Tab-separated table of N, CA and C in Angstrom:
chain	number	residue	atom	x	y	z
A	1	MET	N	13.041	129.189	53.201
A	1	MET	CA	12.915	127.747	53.608
A	1	MET	C	11.939	127.057	52.592
A	2	PRO	N	12.478	126.072	51.869
A	2	PRO	CA	11.509	125.337	50.968
A	2	PRO	C	10.412	124.597	51.735
A	3	ARG	N	9.338	124.483	51.050
A	3	ARG	CA	8.218	123.679	51.565
A	3	ARG	C	8.587	122.229	51.681
A	4	ILE	N	9.311	121.705	50.657
A	4	ILE	CA	9.754	120.412	50.625
A	4	ILE	C	11.261	120.373	50.417
A	5	GLU	N	11.967	119.835	51.379
A	5	GLU	CA	13.450	119.860	51.375
A	5	GLU	C	13.919	118.863	50.285
A	6	PRO	N	14.811	119.337	49.421
A	6	PRO	CA	15.411	118.358	48.457
A	6	PRO	C	16.276	117.417	49.223
A	7	LEU	N	16.540	116.250	48.529
A	7	LEU	CA	17.459	115.272	49.056
A	7	LEU	C	18.876	115.849	49.066
A	8	THR	N	19.674	115.423	49.965
A	8	THR	CA	20.975	115.900	50.143
A	8	THR	C	21.983	114.703	50.052
A	9	PRO	N	23.161	114.890	49.542
A	9	PRO	CA	24.139	113.787	49.546
A	9	PRO	C	24.574	113.441	50.914
A	10	PRO	N	25.029	112.279	51.039
A	10	PRO	CA	25.167	111.201	50.020
A	10	PRO	C	23.864	110.524	49.792
A	11	TYR	N	23.566	110.186	48.599
A	11	TYR	CA	22.321	109.594	48.125
A	11	TYR	C	22.555	108.055	48.186
A	12	PRO	N	21.455	107.281	48.486
A	12	PRO	CA	21.559	105.875	48.356
A	12	PRO	C	21.870	105.528	46.870
A	13	ALA	N	22.607	104.411	46.634
A	13	ALA	CA	23.073	104.124	45.260
A	13	ALA	C	21.959	104.182	44.203
A	14	PRO	N	20.807	103.534	44.408
A	14	PRO	CA	19.810	103.595	43.353
A	14	PRO	C	19.375	105.040	43.085
A	15	ILE	N	19.178	105.828	44.097
A	15	ILE	CA	18.711	107.207	43.830
A	15	ILE	C	19.865	108.033	43.137
A	16	ASP	N	21.078	107.781	43.480
A	16	ASP	CA	22.221	108.519	42.839
A	16	ASP	C	22.246	108.187	41.405
A	17	GLN	N	22.061	106.836	41.046
A	17	GLN	CA	22.046	106.470	39.671
A	17	GLN	C	20.960	107.062	38.900
A	18	THR	N	19.797	107.142	39.478
A	18	THR	CA	18.563	107.763	38.817
A	18	THR	C	18.788	109.230	38.744
A	19	LEU	N	19.309	109.908	39.683
A	19	LEU	CA	19.537	111.343	39.619
A	19	LEU	C	20.554	111.682	38.497
A	20	ARG	N	21.567	110.856	38.364
A	20	ARG	CA	22.551	111.067	37.340
A	20	ARG	C	22.043	110.906	35.911
A	21	ARG	N	20.992	110.059	35.807
A	21	ARG	CA	20.322	109.886	34.458
A	21	ARG	C	19.631	111.203	34.018
A	22	TRP	N	19.285	112.069	35.002
A	22	TRP	CA	18.586	113.259	34.605
A	22	TRP	C	19.607	114.396	34.152
A	23	MET	N	20.909	114.137	34.385
A	23	MET	CA	21.914	115.130	34.052
A	23	MET	C	22.634	114.744	32.833
A	24	PRO	N	23.202	115.782	32.162
A	24	PRO	CA	24.110	115.412	31.034
A	24	PRO	C	25.277	114.644	31.438
A	25	PRO	N	25.938	113.867	30.533
A	25	PRO	CA	27.086	113.183	30.917
A	25	PRO	C	28.206	113.977	31.403
A	26	ASP	N	29.040	113.453	32.285
A	26	ASP	CA	30.273	114.099	32.834
A	26	ASP	C	29.931	115.307	33.589
A	27	VAL	N	28.773	115.545	34.117
A	27	VAL	CA	28.488	116.722	34.929
A	27	VAL	C	28.967	116.377	36.332
A	28	THR	N	29.639	117.416	36.945
A	28	THR	CA	30.204	117.161	38.255
A	28	THR	C	29.435	117.843	39.358
A	29	HIS	N	28.560	118.790	38.969
A	29	HIS	CA	27.721	119.447	39.996
A	29	HIS	C	26.529	118.665	40.423
A	30	GLU	N	25.934	119.109	41.550
A	30	GLU	CA	24.830	118.385	42.088
A	30	GLU	C	23.589	118.488	41.171
A	31	PRO	N	22.816	117.389	41.117
A	31	PRO	CA	21.515	117.500	40.288
A	31	PRO	C	20.677	118.696	40.754
A	32	LEU	N	19.949	119.194	39.792
A	32	LEU	CA	19.020	120.359	40.070
A	32	LEU	C	18.133	120.095	41.297
A	33	THR	N	17.787	121.129	42.000
A	33	THR	CA	16.938	121.031	43.174
A	33	THR	C	15.601	120.332	42.789
A	34	LEU	N	15.018	120.690	41.691
A	34	LEU	CA	13.780	120.135	41.253
A	34	LEU	C	13.839	118.608	41.305
A	35	CYS	N	14.937	118.069	40.703
A	35	CYS	CA	15.089	116.558	40.548
A	35	CYS	C	15.200	115.999	41.930
A	36	ARG	N	15.963	116.646	42.866
A	36	ARG	CA	16.181	116.198	44.247
A	36	ARG	C	14.936	116.197	45.094
A	37	VAL	N	14.008	117.203	44.752
A	37	VAL	CA	12.700	117.207	45.451
A	37	VAL	C	11.792	116.152	44.937
A	38	LEU	N	11.804	115.999	43.614
A	38	LEU	CA	10.934	114.931	43.050
A	38	LEU	C	11.305	113.537	43.578
A	39	HIS	N	12.557	113.359	43.935
A	39	HIS	CA	13.005	111.999	44.363
A	39	HIS	C	12.617	111.726	45.792
A	40	ARG	N	12.004	112.687	46.443
A	40	ARG	CA	11.324	112.404	47.757
A	40	ARG	C	10.224	111.360	47.549
A	41	ASN	N	9.672	111.379	46.280
A	41	ASN	CA	8.632	110.398	45.915
A	41	ASN	C	9.114	109.693	44.600
A	42	PRO	N	9.793	108.552	44.719
A	42	PRO	CA	10.409	107.950	43.556
A	42	PRO	C	9.417	107.588	42.508
A	43	GLU	N	8.162	107.246	42.775
A	43	GLU	CA	7.207	106.930	41.749
A	43	GLU	C	6.853	108.223	40.912
A	44	LEU	N	6.678	109.276	41.583
A	44	LEU	CA	6.435	110.561	40.859
A	44	LEU	C	7.614	110.933	40.027
A	45	ALA	N	8.849	110.815	40.550
A	45	ALA	CA	10.078	111.150	39.844
A	45	ALA	C	10.196	110.227	38.547
A	46	SER	N	9.839	108.954	38.643
A	46	SER	CA	9.919	108.106	37.510
A	46	SER	C	8.945	108.525	36.426
A	47	ARG	N	7.794	109.010	36.824
A	47	ARG	CA	6.811	109.471	35.804
A	47	ARG	C	7.266	110.823	35.221
A	48	MET	N	7.849	111.682	35.958
A	48	MET	CA	8.358	113.000	35.421
A	48	MET	C	9.577	112.714	34.486
A	49	PHE	N	10.395	111.676	34.785
A	49	PHE	CA	11.484	111.302	33.903
A	49	PHE	C	10.969	110.921	32.579
A	50	ALA	N	9.878	110.088	32.556
A	50	ALA	CA	9.304	109.625	31.325
A	50	ALA	C	8.749	110.811	30.487
A	51	LEU	N	8.156	111.767	31.186
A	51	LEU	CA	7.642	112.960	30.498
A	51	LEU	C	8.760	113.765	29.984
A	52	GLY	N	9.802	114.001	30.723
A	52	GLY	CA	10.957	114.790	30.176
A	52	GLY	C	11.637	114.102	29.073
A	53	THR	N	11.820	112.742	29.132
A	53	THR	CA	12.411	112.075	28.070
A	53	THR	C	11.570	112.168	26.807
A	54	GLY	N	10.282	112.132	26.905
A	54	GLY	CA	9.443	112.373	25.780
A	54	GLY	C	9.499	113.687	25.138
A	55	LEU	N	9.619	114.710	25.992
A	55	LEU	CA	9.672	116.056	25.495
A	55	LEU	C	11.080	116.434	24.887
A	56	LEU	N	12.099	116.031	25.604
A	56	LEU	CA	13.449	116.367	25.192
A	56	LEU	C	14.073	115.381	24.232
A	57	GLY	N	13.857	114.126	24.477
A	57	GLY	CA	14.460	113.076	23.605
A	57	GLY	C	13.717	112.738	22.334
A	58	HIS	N	12.470	112.992	22.313
A	58	HIS	CA	11.615	112.533	21.230
A	58	HIS	C	10.786	113.697	20.594
A	59	GLY	N	11.285	114.891	20.827
A	59	GLY	CA	10.586	116.075	20.352
A	59	GLY	C	10.760	116.260	18.896
A	60	LEU	N	10.105	117.182	18.290
A	60	LEU	CA	10.148	117.468	16.857
A	60	LEU	C	11.263	118.419	16.476
A	61	LEU	N	11.808	119.133	17.424
A	61	LEU	CA	12.799	120.152	17.162
A	61	LEU	C	14.186	119.529	17.212
A	62	PRO	N	15.114	119.944	16.371
A	62	PRO	CA	16.508	119.511	16.567
A	62	PRO	C	17.000	120.088	17.978
A	63	ALA	N	17.914	119.281	18.552
A	63	ALA	CA	18.449	119.728	19.895
A	63	ALA	C	18.919	121.094	19.955
A	64	ILE	N	19.640	121.580	18.947
A	64	ILE	CA	20.237	122.937	18.992
A	64	ILE	C	19.062	123.969	18.996
A	65	ASP	N	18.043	123.784	18.188
A	65	ASP	CA	16.930	124.692	18.191
A	65	ASP	C	16.222	124.714	19.521
A	66	ARG	N	16.047	123.547	20.051
A	66	ARG	CA	15.362	123.440	21.350
A	66	ARG	C	16.186	124.265	22.397
A	67	GLU	N	17.523	124.058	22.436
A	67	GLU	CA	18.333	124.820	23.443
A	67	GLU	C	18.262	126.311	23.189
A	68	ILE	N	18.298	126.767	21.949
A	68	ILE	CA	18.191	128.167	21.646
A	68	ILE	C	16.802	128.691	22.141
A	69	ILE	N	15.762	128.039	21.991
A	69	ILE	CA	14.485	128.424	22.438
A	69	ILE	C	14.460	128.518	23.954
A	70	ILE	N	15.026	127.553	24.600
A	70	ILE	CA	15.045	127.542	26.109
A	70	ILE	C	15.928	128.759	26.551
A	71	ALA	N	17.049	128.978	25.915
A	71	ALA	CA	17.886	130.088	26.287
A	71	ALA	C	17.159	131.439	26.049
A	72	ARG	N	16.463	131.614	25.003
A	72	ARG	CA	15.676	132.861	24.854
A	72	ARG	C	14.620	133.049	25.884
A	73	VAL	N	13.837	131.965	26.067
A	73	VAL	CA	12.751	132.131	27.046
A	73	VAL	C	13.272	132.425	28.406
A	74	THR	N	14.258	131.649	28.857
A	74	THR	CA	14.793	131.867	30.207
A	74	THR	C	15.478	133.183	30.395
A	75	ALA	N	16.090	133.658	29.318
A	75	ALA	CA	16.691	135.034	29.417
A	75	ALA	C	15.593	136.090	29.462
A	76	ARG	N	14.573	135.940	28.705
A	76	ARG	CA	13.539	136.986	28.661
A	76	ARG	C	12.683	137.035	29.882
A	77	THR	N	12.544	135.793	30.496
A	77	THR	CA	11.676	135.790	31.709
A	77	THR	C	12.591	135.855	33.016
A	78	GLY	N	13.868	135.874	32.870
A	78	GLY	CA	14.683	135.957	34.077
A	78	GLY	C	14.674	134.700	34.955
A	79	CYS	N	14.498	133.577	34.229
A	79	CYS	CA	14.414	132.353	34.993
A	79	CYS	C	15.822	131.684	35.102
A	80	ALA	N	16.588	132.135	36.049
A	80	ALA	CA	17.878	131.773	36.281
A	80	ALA	C	18.020	130.201	36.569
A	81	TYR	N	17.086	129.737	37.325
A	81	TYR	CA	17.104	128.340	37.663
A	81	TYR	C	17.041	127.426	36.431
A	82	GLU	N	16.140	127.717	35.534
A	82	GLU	CA	16.015	126.865	34.326
A	82	GLU	C	17.313	127.094	33.436
A	83	TRP	N	17.743	128.342	33.345
A	83	TRP	CA	18.876	128.671	32.564
A	83	TRP	C	20.094	127.843	33.074
A	84	GLY	N	20.249	127.737	34.352
A	84	GLY	CA	21.370	126.996	34.969
A	84	GLY	C	21.373	125.543	34.574
A	85	GLY	N	20.168	125.012	34.353
A	85	GLY	CA	20.005	123.566	33.953
A	85	GLY	C	20.442	123.353	32.487
A	86	HIS	N	20.516	124.418	31.727
A	86	HIS	CA	20.851	124.208	30.304
A	86	HIS	C	22.111	124.943	29.884
A	87	THR	N	22.793	125.571	30.780
A	87	THR	CA	24.052	126.254	30.565
A	87	THR	C	25.212	125.198	30.491
A	88	PRO	N	25.905	125.159	29.383
A	88	PRO	CA	27.072	124.212	29.342
A	88	PRO	C	28.125	124.537	30.370
A	89	ARG	N	28.701	123.474	30.924
A	89	ARG	CA	29.744	123.649	31.931
A	89	ARG	C	30.919	122.815	31.471
A	90	PRO	N	32.129	123.194	31.862
A	90	PRO	CA	33.203	122.438	31.480
A	90	PRO	C	33.131	120.953	32.057
A	91	SER	N	33.592	120.077	31.215
A	91	SER	CA	33.646	118.682	31.732
A	91	SER	C	34.817	117.953	31.013
A	92	PRO	N	35.245	116.785	31.424
A	92	PRO	CA	36.387	116.073	30.759
A	92	PRO	C	36.086	115.862	29.320
A	93	SER	N	34.853	115.552	28.893
A	93	SER	CA	34.561	115.342	27.455
A	93	SER	C	34.200	116.655	26.706
A	94	ARG	N	34.051	117.770	27.474
A	94	ARG	CA	33.694	118.996	26.786
A	94	ARG	C	34.360	120.221	27.523
A	95	PRO	N	35.688	120.234	27.489
A	95	PRO	CA	36.379	121.349	28.126
A	95	PRO	C	36.224	122.675	27.302
A	96	TYR	N	36.228	123.809	28.024
A	96	TYR	CA	36.199	125.090	27.348
A	96	TYR	C	37.553	125.438	26.750
């Protein structure tokens, strides 16, 4: 039982739009639990989004290098949750 329950669908329209901004385009699965917990407090979630955007969108590493590092670290540490957030999934724009 989690200490803080994540939001569950259906989400109010503004929260749904914000949650979708955290996900890659064309993703059909639910947003990660961490994001749904953060949105219990929208102000905190907005600050975390800014931090994540700064780290992922404006980092010094090329995206492919960043993802390789994330894959190695998550595999070596057994962090399935973080791995799942970075594993490509089939989508209309990126089918397997």
